Amino acid sequence: VGLPRFTINDSGLVGIGTSTPFAKLTLQGTYGNQTPLLDVASSTNASGSATSSLFRIAANGNVGIGSSSPLAKLSVSGSLNSGEYPMIIQKLNSTGYSEMAFFSNTGAGGESGSIGYANTGASLFTNQVFLSSAGKDIVFSVNSGAVQAMLASTGNFGIGTTSPYSMLSVAGQVVGQNFVATSTTAVSSFQQLLANASTTLQNFTGLRSTTTNATTTSFAVTGSATSTFASGIQISSGCF
């Protein structure tokens, strides 16, 4: 005698595929059977099988919304019109956060990081989209796991390096028309421009102050190599 297809026990619990339901509704498949546990179909074929699923719980426990073959614990799929979104996370409380949080595999120590939006009454990141970590580095990768940029837990940002040693560390060539460094205490645009023996300054046309009373602390080339300036160094009038 096979298992009953449908059971309502003395406690009012309902079981489908099981004679011992342990919840208000218990769905249980047989071993090796790939029949979905639950499917809400938007269309069916002549035999009554779903051809398009609005919601499905697969035999392996994966949940699909708009997918009849969910590939992960939660798969969301569907054709969207302009202005529609596959998922919305919204915190209705004006002081709260519309946030997706991430935890370690053990869940110990609280969340490891989060991404979201802080509502207008939130105490942090007010009215801003944020990416936050709990003392962890935030890395940016676009190619086979290699790290192209990193916001370290120290607050330093590195491009081309995973060990930024200053507020901005760049390992590689930097190109720009103007570079301006400002500070509430600095007396010049750059407090120091330092080129070591392995550094090349190409097409370097000027070092100038943006204030009338500024002084240049140092312009230094260090190292054992011989340093040369092919076009010379020009000091304009009014420097002394």
Coordinates of N, CA and C in Angstrom, one line a residue:
V1 N 0.9 -1.2 0.0 CA 0.0 0.0 0.0 C 0.9 1.2 0.0
G2 N 0.7 2.1 -0.9 CA 1.5 3.4 -1.0 C 1.0 4.4 0.0
L3 N 1.8 5.5 0.1 CA 1.5 6.5 1.0 C 0.2 7.2 0.5
P4 N -0.6 7.7 1.5 CA -1.8 8.5 1.1 C -1.4 9.8 0.3
R5 N -2.2 10.1 -0.7 CA -1.9 11.3 -1.4 C -2.3 12.6 -0.7
F6 N -3.3 12.4 0.2 CA -3.8 13.6 0.9 C -4.2 13.2 2.3
T7 N -3.7 14.0 3.3 CA -3.9 13.7 4.7 C -4.3 14.9 5.5
I8 N -5.3 14.8 6.3 CA -5.6 15.8 7.3 C -5.7 15.1 8.7
N9 N -4.7 15.4 9.5 CA -4.6 14.7 10.8 C -5.6 15.3 11.8
D10 N -5.5 14.8 13.1 CA -6.4 15.2 14.1 C -6.2 16.7 14.5
S11 N -5.0 17.2 14.3 CA -4.6 18.5 14.7 C -5.0 19.5 13.6
G12 N -5.5 19.0 12.5 CA -5.9 19.9 11.4 C -4.8 20.2 10.4
L13 N -3.6 19.6 10.6 CA -2.5 19.8 9.7 C -2.8 19.0 8.4
V14 N -2.4 19.6 7.3 CA -2.7 19.0 6.0 C -1.4 18.5 5.3
G15 N -1.4 17.3 4.8 CA -0.2 16.8 4.2 C -0.5 16.3 2.8
I16 N 0.3 16.6 1.8 CA 0.2 16.1 0.5 C 1.5 15.4 0.2
G17 N 1.3 14.1 -0.1 CA 2.5 13.2 -0.3 C 3.1 12.7 1.0
T18 N 2.5 12.9 2.1 CA 2.9 12.5 3.4 C 1.8 12.2 4.4
S19 N 1.9 11.2 5.2 CA 0.9 10.9 6.2 C 1.2 11.5 7.5
T20 N 2.3 12.2 7.7 CA 2.7 12.9 8.9 C 3.0 14.3 8.7
P21 N 2.0 15.2 8.4 CA 2.3 16.6 8.1 C 2.8 17.2 9.4
F22 N 3.7 18.2 9.3 CA 4.3 18.8 10.5 C 4.0 20.3 10.5
A23 N 3.2 20.8 9.5 CA 2.9 22.2 9.4 C 1.4 22.3 8.9
K24 N 0.9 23.5 8.9 CA -0.4 23.7 8.4 C -0.6 23.1 7.0
L25 N 0.4 23.2 6.2 CA 0.4 22.5 4.9 C 1.8 22.0 4.7
T26 N 1.9 20.6 4.5 CA 3.2 20.0 4.2 C 3.1 19.3 2.9
L27 N 4.1 19.7 2.0 CA 4.2 19.1 0.7 C 5.5 18.2 0.7
Q28 N 5.4 17.0 0.3 CA 6.5 16.1 0.3 C 6.5 15.2 -1.0
G29 N 7.7 15.2 -1.7 CA 7.8 14.4 -2.9 C 8.5 13.1 -2.5
T30 N 8.4 12.1 -3.4 CA 9.1 10.8 -3.1 C 10.6 11.0 -3.6
Y31 N 11.4 10.1 -3.1 CA 12.9 10.1 -3.4 C 13.1 9.9 -4.9
G32 N 13.9 10.8 -5.6 CA 14.2 10.7 -7.0 C 13.1 11.3 -7.9
N33 N 12.0 11.7 -7.3 CA 10.9 12.3 -8.1 C 11.2 13.8 -8.3
Q34 N 11.2 14.2 -9.6 CA 11.5 15.6 -9.9 C 10.3 16.5 -10.1
T35 N 9.1 16.0 -9.7 CA 7.9 16.7 -9.9 C 7.9 17.9 -8.9
P36 N 7.6 19.1 -9.4 CA 7.6 20.3 -8.5 C 6.7 20.1 -7.3
L37 N 7.1 20.7 -6.1 CA 6.3 20.6 -5.0 C 5.1 21.5 -5.1
L38 N 5.3 22.7 -5.7 CA 4.2 23.6 -5.9 C 4.4 24.4 -7.1
D39 N 3.4 24.6 -7.9 CA 3.5 25.4 -9.1 C 2.2 26.2 -9.3
V40 N 2.4 27.5 -9.5 CA 1.2 28.4 -9.9 C 1.5 28.7 -11.4
A41 N 0.7 28.2 -12.3 CA 0.9 28.3 -13.7 C 0.1 29.4 -14.3
S42 N 0.7 30.1 -15.3 CA 0.0 31.1 -16.0 C -0.6 30.5 -17.3
S43 N 0.0 29.3 -17.7 CA -0.6 28.6 -18.9 C -0.2 27.1 -18.8
T44 N -1.0 26.3 -19.4 CA -0.8 24.8 -19.4 C -1.0 24.3 -20.8
N45 N -0.5 23.0 -21.0 CA -0.7 22.4 -22.2 C -1.9 21.5 -22.2
A46 N -2.2 20.7 -23.2 CA -3.4 19.9 -23.3 C -3.5 18.8 -22.2
S47 N -2.3 18.4 -21.7 CA -2.3 17.4 -20.6 C -2.5 18.0 -19.2
G48 N -2.5 19.3 -19.2 CA -2.6 20.0 -17.9 C -1.3 20.4 -17.2
S49 N -0.2 20.1 -17.8 CA 1.1 20.4 -17.3 C 1.4 21.9 -17.5
A50 N 2.1 22.5 -16.6 CA 2.4 23.9 -16.7 C 3.4 24.2 -17.8
T51 N 3.1 25.1 -18.7 CA 4.1 25.5 -19.7 C 4.7 26.9 -19.3
S52 N 4.1 27.6 -18.4 CA 4.7 28.9 -18.0 C 4.3 29.1 -16.5
S53 N 5.3 29.2 -15.7 CA 5.1 29.3 -14.2 C 5.2 30.7 -13.7
L54 N 4.2 31.1 -12.9 CA 4.3 32.4 -12.2 C 5.1 32.2 -10.9
F55 N 5.0 31.0 -10.3 CA 5.6 30.7 -9.0 C 5.8 29.2 -8.9
R56 N 7.1 28.8 -8.6 CA 7.3 27.3 -8.5 C 8.3 27.0 -7.4
I57 N 8.0 26.0 -6.6 CA 8.9 25.4 -5.7 C 9.3 24.0 -6.3
A58 N 10.6 24.0 -6.7 CA 11.1 22.8 -7.4 C 11.3 21.6 -6.4
A59 N 11.5 20.4 -6.9 CA 11.7 19.3 -6.0 C 12.9 19.4 -5.2
N60 N 13.9 20.2 -5.6 CA 15.1 20.4 -4.8 C 15.0 21.5 -3.8
G61 N 13.9 22.2 -3.8 CA 13.6 23.3 -2.8 C 13.9 24.6 -3.4
N62 N 14.4 24.7 -4.6 CA 14.7 26.0 -5.3 C 13.3 26.7 -5.6
V63 N 13.3 28.0 -5.4 CA 12.1 28.8 -5.7 C 12.2 29.6 -6.9
G64 N 11.3 29.5 -7.8 CA 11.3 30.4 -9.0 C 10.1 31.3 -9.1
I65 N 10.4 32.5 -9.4 CA 9.3 33.5 -9.7 C 9.5 33.9 -11.1
G66 N 8.5 33.5 -11.9 CA 8.6 33.7 -13.4 C 9.5 32.7 -14.0
S67 N 9.9 31.6 -13.3 CA 10.8 30.6 -13.8 C 10.3 29.2 -13.5
S68 N 10.2 28.4 -14.5 CA 9.8 27.0 -14.2 C 11.0 26.1 -13.9
S69 N 12.2 26.6 -14.0 CA 13.5 25.8 -13.7 C 14.4 26.7 -12.9
P70 N 14.1 27.0 -11.7 CA 15.0 27.9 -10.9 C 16.3 27.3 -10.7
L71 N 17.4 28.1 -10.9 CA 18.7 27.6 -10.8 C 19.4 27.9 -9.5
A72 N 18.7 28.6 -8.6 CA 19.3 28.9 -7.3 C 18.2 28.9 -6.3
K73 N 18.6 29.2 -5.0 CA 17.6 29.1 -4.0 C 16.4 30.1 -4.3
L74 N 16.7 31.2 -5.0 CA 15.7 32.1 -5.4 C 16.1 32.6 -6.8
S75 N 15.2 32.3 -7.8 CA 15.5 32.7 -9.2 C 14.3 33.6 -9.6
V76 N 14.6 34.8 -10.1 CA 13.5 35.7 -10.5 C 13.8 36.0 -12.0
S77 N 12.8 35.7 -12.9 CA 12.9 35.8 -14.3 C 11.6 36.4 -14.9
G78 N 11.8 37.0 -16.0 CA 10.6 37.5 -16.7 C 10.9 38.7 -17.6
S79 N 10.0 38.9 -18.6 CA 10.1 40.0 -19.5 C 9.5 41.2 -18.9
L80 N 10.3 42.3 -18.8 CA 9.8 43.5 -18.1 C 9.6 44.6 -19.1
N81 N 8.6 45.4 -18.9 CA 8.4 46.6 -19.6 C 9.2 47.8 -19.1
S82 N 9.3 48.8 -19.8 CA 10.0 50.0 -19.3 C 9.4 50.5 -18.0
G83 N 10.3 50.7 -17.0 CA 9.8 51.2 -15.7 C 9.5 50.1 -14.7
E84 N 9.5 48.9 -15.2 CA 9.2 47.8 -14.3 C 10.5 47.2 -13.7
Y85 N 10.5 46.6 -12.6 CA 11.7 46.0 -11.9 C 11.4 44.6 -11.5
P86 N 12.4 43.7 -11.6 CA 12.3 42.3 -11.2 C 12.1 42.2 -9.7
M87 N 12.6 43.1 -8.9 CA 12.5 43.1 -7.4 C 12.6 44.5 -6.9
I88 N 11.8 44.7 -5.9 CA 11.8 46.0 -5.2 C 12.0 45.8 -3.7
I89 N 13.0 46.5 -3.1 CA 13.1 46.4 -1.6 C 12.8 47.8 -1.1
Q90 N 11.8 47.9 -0.3 CA 11.3 49.2 0.2 C 11.0 49.1 1.7
K91 N 11.6 50.1 2.4 CA 11.3 50.2 3.9 C 10.3 51.4 4.0
L92 N 9.1 51.2 4.4 CA 8.1 52.2 4.5 C 8.4 53.2 5.6
N93 N 9.1 52.8 6.6 CA 9.4 53.7 7.7 C 10.4 54.8 7.2
S94 N 10.1 56.1 7.4 CA 11.0 57.2 6.8 C 12.4 57.2 7.5
T95 N 12.5 56.6 8.7 CA 13.8 56.6 9.4 C 14.6 55.4 9.1
G96 N 14.1 54.5 8.3 CA 14.7 53.2 8.0 C 15.5 53.2 6.8
Y97 N 16.0 51.9 6.4 CA 16.8 51.7 5.3 C 16.2 50.6 4.4
S98 N 16.1 50.9 3.1 CA 15.8 49.9 2.1 C 17.1 49.2 1.8
E99 N 17.3 48.0 2.4 CA 18.6 47.5 2.5 C 18.7 46.0 2.3
M100 N 19.7 45.5 1.6 CA 20.0 44.1 1.4 C 21.3 43.8 2.2
A101 N 21.2 42.9 3.2 CA 22.4 42.7 4.0 C 22.9 41.3 3.7
F102 N 24.3 41.1 3.9 CA 25.0 39.9 3.7 C 25.7 39.5 4.9
F103 N 25.6 38.1 5.2 CA 26.1 37.6 6.4 C 27.1 36.5 6.1
S104 N 28.0 36.2 7.0 CA 29.0 35.1 6.8 C 28.3 33.8 6.8
N105 N 28.9 32.7 6.5 CA 28.3 31.4 6.5 C 27.8 31.0 7.9
T106 N 28.5 31.5 8.9 CA 28.1 31.1 10.3 C 27.1 32.1 10.9
G107 N 27.0 33.3 10.3 CA 26.1 34.3 10.8 C 26.6 35.0 12.1
A108 N 27.8 34.6 12.5 CA 28.4 35.1 13.8 C 28.8 36.5 13.6
G109 N 28.6 37.3 14.6 CA 29.1 38.7 14.6 C 28.3 39.7 13.8
G110 N 27.1 39.3 13.4 CA 26.2 40.2 12.6 C 26.6 40.3 11.1
E111 N 26.0 41.3 10.5 CA 26.2 41.4 9.0 C 27.6 41.7 8.6
S112 N 28.0 41.2 7.5 CA 29.3 41.5 7.0 C 29.3 42.7 6.0
G113 N 28.2 43.0 5.4 CA 28.1 44.1 4.5 C 26.7 44.3 4.0
S114 N 26.4 45.4 3.4 CA 25.1 45.7 2.9 C 25.1 46.7 1.8
I115 N 24.0 46.7 1.0 CA 23.8 47.7 0.0 C 22.4 48.2 0.0
G116 N 22.2 49.5 -0.2 CA 20.8 49.9 0.0 C 20.6 51.4 -0.2
Y117 N 19.5 51.9 0.3 CA 19.2 53.3 0.2 C 18.7 53.7 1.6
A118 N 19.2 54.9 2.1 CA 18.8 55.4 3.4 C 17.7 56.4 3.2
N119 N 16.6 56.2 3.8 CA 15.5 57.1 3.7 C 15.8 58.5 4.3
T120 N 14.9 59.4 4.0 CA 15.2 60.8 4.3 C 15.3 61.1 5.8
G121 N 14.8 60.2 6.7 CA 14.9 60.4 8.1 C 15.9 59.5 8.8
A122 N 16.7 58.8 7.9 CA 17.7 57.8 8.5 C 18.8 58.6 9.2
S123 N 19.5 58.0 10.2 CA 20.5 58.6 10.9 C 21.9 58.6 10.2
L124 N 22.1 57.7 9.2 CA 23.3 57.6 8.5 C 23.0 57.6 7.0
F125 N 23.9 58.1 6.2 CA 23.7 58.1 4.7 C 22.4 58.7 4.2
T126 N 21.9 59.7 4.9 CA 20.6 60.2 4.7 C 20.3 60.5 3.2
N127 N 19.3 59.9 2.7 CA 18.8 60.2 1.3 C 19.9 59.9 0.3
Q128 N 20.7 58.8 0.6 CA 21.8 58.4 -0.3 C 21.7 56.9 -0.5
V129 N 22.2 56.4 -1.7 CA 22.5 55.0 -1.9 C 23.8 54.7 -1.3
F130 N 24.0 53.5 -0.6 CA 25.2 53.2 0.0 C 25.6 51.8 -0.2
L131 N 26.9 51.6 -0.1 CA 27.6 50.3 -0.1 C 28.4 50.3 1.1
S132 N 28.1 49.4 2.1 CA 28.8 49.5 3.4 C 29.3 48.1 3.8
S133 N 30.4 48.1 4.5 CA 30.9 46.8 5.1 C 31.2 47.0 6.6
A134 N 31.2 45.9 7.3 CA 31.5 45.9 8.7 C 33.0 45.6 8.9
G135 N 33.8 46.6 8.7 CA 35.2 46.4 8.9 C 35.9 45.5 7.8
K136 N 35.3 45.3 6.7 CA 35.8 44.5 5.6 C 36.2 45.4 4.4
D137 N 37.2 44.9 3.7 CA 37.6 45.5 2.4 C 36.4 45.4 1.4
I138 N 36.3 46.4 0.6 CA 35.3 46.3 -0.5 C 36.1 46.3 -1.8
V139 N 36.0 45.2 -2.6 CA 36.8 45.1 -3.8 C 35.9 45.2 -5.1
F140 N 36.5 45.7 -6.2 CA 35.8 45.8 -7.4 C 36.6 44.9 -8.5
S141 N 35.9 44.0 -9.1 CA 36.5 43.1 -10.0 C 35.6 42.9 -11.2
V142 N 36.3 43.0 -12.4 CA 35.6 42.8 -13.7 C 36.2 41.7 -14.5
N143 N 37.2 41.0 -14.0 CA 37.9 40.0 -14.9 C 38.4 38.9 -14.1
S144 N 37.7 37.7 -14.1 CA 38.2 36.5 -13.6 C 38.7 36.5 -12.2
G145 N 38.0 37.3 -11.3 CA 38.4 37.4 -9.9 C 39.5 38.3 -9.6
A146 N 40.2 38.9 -10.6 CA 41.3 39.8 -10.3 C 40.7 41.1 -9.8
V147 N 41.4 41.7 -8.8 CA 40.9 42.9 -8.2 C 41.4 44.1 -9.0
Q148 N 40.5 44.9 -9.5 CA 41.0 46.2 -10.2 C 41.0 47.4 -9.3
A149 N 40.2 47.4 -8.3 CA 40.2 48.5 -7.4 C 39.7 48.0 -6.0
M150 N 40.1 48.7 -5.0 CA 39.7 48.3 -3.6 C 39.6 49.5 -2.7
L151 N 38.5 49.5 -1.9 CA 38.3 50.4 -0.8 C 38.6 49.6 0.4
A152 N 39.8 49.8 1.0 CA 40.3 49.0 2.1 C 39.5 49.4 3.4
S153 N 39.6 48.5 4.4 CA 38.9 48.8 5.6 C 39.5 50.0 6.4
T154 N 40.7 50.4 6.0 CA 41.4 51.5 6.6 C 40.8 52.8 6.0
G155 N 40.0 52.8 4.9 CA 39.5 54.0 4.3 C 40.3 54.4 3.1
N156 N 41.5 53.8 2.9 CA 42.3 54.0 1.7 C 41.7 53.4 0.5
F157 N 41.9 54.0 -0.7 CA 41.4 53.5 -1.9 C 42.5 53.2 -2.9
G158 N 42.5 52.0 -3.4 CA 43.6 51.6 -4.3 C 43.1 51.2 -5.7
I159 N 43.8 51.7 -6.7 CA 43.5 51.3 -8.1 C 44.7 50.5 -8.6
G160 N 44.5 49.3 -9.0 CA 45.6 48.4 -9.5 C 46.4 47.9 -8.3
T161 N 46.0 48.0 -7.1 CA 46.7 47.5 -5.9 C 45.7 47.1 -4.9
T162 N 46.1 46.0 -4.2 CA 45.2 45.5 -3.1 C 45.8 45.9 -1.7
S163 N 46.8 46.8 -1.7 CA 47.4 47.3 -0.4 C 47.6 48.8 -0.5
P164 N 46.5 49.6 -0.7 CA 46.7 51.0 -0.8 C 47.3 51.6 0.5
Y165 N 48.4 52.4 0.4 CA 49.1 52.9 1.6 C 48.7 54.3 1.8
S166 N 47.9 55.0 1.0 CA 47.5 56.4 1.3 C 46.0 56.5 0.9
M167 N 45.5 57.7 1.0 CA 44.1 57.9 0.7 C 43.7 57.5 -0.7
L168 N 44.7 57.7 -1.6 CA 44.5 57.2 -3.0 C 45.8 56.7 -3.5
S169 N 45.9 55.4 -3.8 CA 47.1 54.7 -4.3 C 46.8 54.2 -5.7
V170 N 47.6 54.5 -6.6 CA 47.4 54.1 -8.0 C 48.6 53.3 -8.5
A171 N 48.5 52.1 -8.8 CA 49.6 51.3 -9.4 C 49.4 51.2 -10.9
G172 N 50.1 52.1 -11.6 CA 49.9 52.2 -13.0 C 49.9 53.6 -13.5
Q173 N 49.7 53.8 -14.8 CA 49.8 55.1 -15.4 C 48.5 55.9 -15.1
V174 N 48.7 57.2 -14.8 CA 47.6 58.1 -14.5 C 47.7 59.2 -15.5
V175 N 46.6 59.5 -16.2 CA 46.6 60.5 -17.2 C 45.5 61.5 -16.9
G176 N 45.8 62.8 -17.0 CA 44.9 63.8 -16.7 C 45.4 65.2 -17.1
Q177 N 44.5 66.1 -17.4 CA 45.0 67.4 -17.8 C 45.4 68.3 -16.6
N178 N 44.7 68.2 -15.5 CA 45.1 68.9 -14.3 C 44.9 68.0 -13.1
F179 N 45.9 68.2 -12.2 CA 45.8 67.5 -10.9 C 46.0 68.6 -9.8
V180 N 44.9 68.7 -9.0 CA 45.0 69.8 -8.0 C 44.8 69.1 -6.6
A181 N 45.7 69.3 -5.7 CA 45.6 68.8 -4.3 C 45.3 70.0 -3.4
T182 N 44.2 69.9 -2.6 CA 43.8 71.0 -1.8 C 43.8 70.5 -0.3
S183 N 44.0 71.5 0.6 CA 44.0 71.2 2.0 C 43.7 72.4 2.8
T184 N 43.1 72.3 4.0 CA 42.8 73.5 4.8 C 44.1 74.1 5.4
T185 N 45.2 73.3 5.4 CA 46.4 73.8 5.9 C 47.5 74.0 4.9
A186 N 47.4 73.4 3.7 CA 48.4 73.5 2.7 C 48.5 74.9 2.1
V187 N 49.8 75.3 1.8 CA 50.0 76.7 1.2 C 50.2 76.6 -0.3
S188 N 50.1 75.4 -0.9 CA 50.3 75.3 -2.3 C 49.4 74.2 -2.8
S189 N 49.2 74.1 -4.1 CA 48.4 73.0 -4.7 C 49.0 71.7 -4.4
F190 N 50.3 71.5 -4.5 CA 50.9 70.3 -4.1 C 52.0 70.6 -3.1
Q191 N 51.9 69.9 -2.0 CA 52.9 70.1 -0.9 C 54.2 69.5 -1.4
Q192 N 54.2 68.5 -2.2 CA 55.4 67.9 -2.6 C 55.2 67.0 -3.9
L193 N 56.1 67.1 -4.8 CA 56.0 66.3 -6.0 C 57.3 65.5 -6.0
L194 N 57.2 64.2 -5.8 CA 58.4 63.3 -5.6 C 58.5 62.3 -6.7
A195 N 59.7 62.3 -7.4 CA 59.9 61.3 -8.4 C 61.1 60.4 -8.0
N196 N 61.0 59.1 -7.8 CA 62.1 58.3 -7.4 C 62.8 57.8 -8.7
A197 N 63.8 56.9 -8.5 CA 64.6 56.5 -9.6 C 63.8 55.7 -10.7
S198 N 62.7 55.1 -10.3 CA 61.9 54.3 -11.3 C 60.7 55.1 -11.8
T199 N 60.6 56.4 -11.5 CA 59.5 57.1 -11.9 C 59.8 58.0 -13.2
T200 N 58.9 58.0 -14.1 CA 59.1 58.8 -15.3 C 58.0 59.9 -15.4
L201 N 58.4 61.1 -15.5 CA 57.5 62.2 -15.7 C 57.5 62.6 -17.2
Q202 N 56.5 62.3 -17.9 CA 56.4 62.5 -19.4 C 55.6 63.8 -19.7
N203 N 56.1 64.6 -20.5 CA 55.4 65.8 -20.9 C 54.9 66.6 -19.7
F204 N 55.8 66.7 -18.8 CA 55.5 67.5 -17.6 C 55.8 68.9 -17.8
T205 N 54.8 69.8 -18.0 CA 54.9 71.1 -18.4 C 54.9 72.2 -17.3
G206 N 54.5 71.8 -16.1 CA 54.5 72.9 -15.1 C 54.2 72.5 -13.8
L207 N 54.7 73.2 -12.8 CA 54.3 73.0 -11.4 C 54.1 74.5 -10.9
R208 N 52.8 74.8 -10.6 CA 52.5 76.1 -10.2 C 51.6 76.2 -9.0
S209 N 51.6 77.3 -8.4 CA 50.8 77.6 -7.2 C 49.5 78.3 -7.7
T210 N 48.4 78.0 -7.0 CA 47.2 78.7 -7.4 C 46.8 79.9 -6.4
T211 N 47.7 80.1 -5.5 CA 47.5 81.3 -4.6 C 48.7 82.2 -4.7
T212 N 48.4 83.5 -4.4 CA 49.4 84.5 -4.5 C 50.5 84.5 -3.5
N213 N 50.3 83.9 -2.4 CA 51.3 83.9 -1.3 C 51.8 82.5 -1.1
A214 N 51.7 81.6 -2.0 CA 52.1 80.2 -1.8 C 53.6 80.0 -2.0
T215 N 54.1 79.0 -1.3 CA 55.5 78.7 -1.4 C 55.6 77.2 -1.8
T216 N 56.5 76.8 -2.6 CA 56.7 75.4 -2.9 C 57.7 74.8 -1.9
T217 N 57.3 73.8 -1.2 CA 58.1 73.2 -0.1 C 59.3 72.5 -0.8
S218 N 59.0 71.6 -1.8 CA 60.1 70.9 -2.4 C 59.7 70.4 -3.8
F219 N 60.6 70.3 -4.7 CA 60.5 69.6 -5.9 C 61.7 68.7 -6.0
A220 N 61.6 67.5 -5.8 CA 62.7 66.6 -5.6 C 62.7 65.4 -6.5
V221 N 63.9 65.0 -6.9 CA 64.1 63.8 -7.7 C 65.2 63.0 -6.9
T222 N 64.8 61.9 -6.4 CA 65.7 61.1 -5.5 C 66.1 59.8 -6.2
G223 N 67.2 59.2 -5.7 CA 67.6 57.9 -6.1 C 69.0 58.0 -6.7
S224 N 69.6 56.8 -6.9 CA 71.0 56.8 -7.3 C 71.2 57.1 -8.8
A225 N 70.1 57.0 -9.6 CA 70.1 57.2 -11.0 C 70.3 58.7 -11.3
T226 N 70.9 59.0 -12.5 CA 71.1 60.3 -12.9 C 69.8 60.9 -13.4
S227 N 69.4 62.0 -12.9 CA 68.1 62.6 -13.3 C 68.3 63.7 -14.3
T228 N 67.6 63.7 -15.4 CA 67.7 64.7 -16.4 C 66.4 65.3 -16.8
F229 N 66.5 66.6 -17.2 CA 65.3 67.3 -17.7 C 65.7 67.8 -19.1
A230 N 65.2 67.1 -20.1 CA 65.6 67.4 -21.5 C 65.4 68.8 -21.9
S231 N 64.3 69.4 -21.4 CA 64.0 70.8 -21.8 C 64.4 71.8 -20.8
G232 N 65.1 71.4 -19.7 CA 65.5 72.3 -18.7 C 64.4 72.6 -17.7
I233 N 64.7 73.4 -16.7 CA 63.7 73.8 -15.7 C 63.6 75.3 -15.8
Q234 N 62.4 75.8 -16.0 CA 62.2 77.3 -16.1 C 61.5 77.8 -14.9
I235 N 62.1 78.8 -14.3 CA 61.5 79.5 -13.2 C 61.0 80.9 -13.6
S236 N 59.7 81.1 -13.6 CA 59.2 82.4 -14.1 C 59.5 83.6 -13.2
S237 N 59.3 84.7 -13.7 CA 59.6 86.0 -13.0 C 58.7 86.1 -11.7
G238 N 59.2 86.7 -10.7 CA 58.5 86.9 -9.5 C 58.6 85.8 -8.5
C239 N 59.5 84.8 -8.8 CA 59.6 83.7 -7.8 C 60.5 84.1 -6.7
F240 N 61.4 85.1 -6.9 CA 62.3 85.4 -5.8 C 62.2 86.9 -5.5

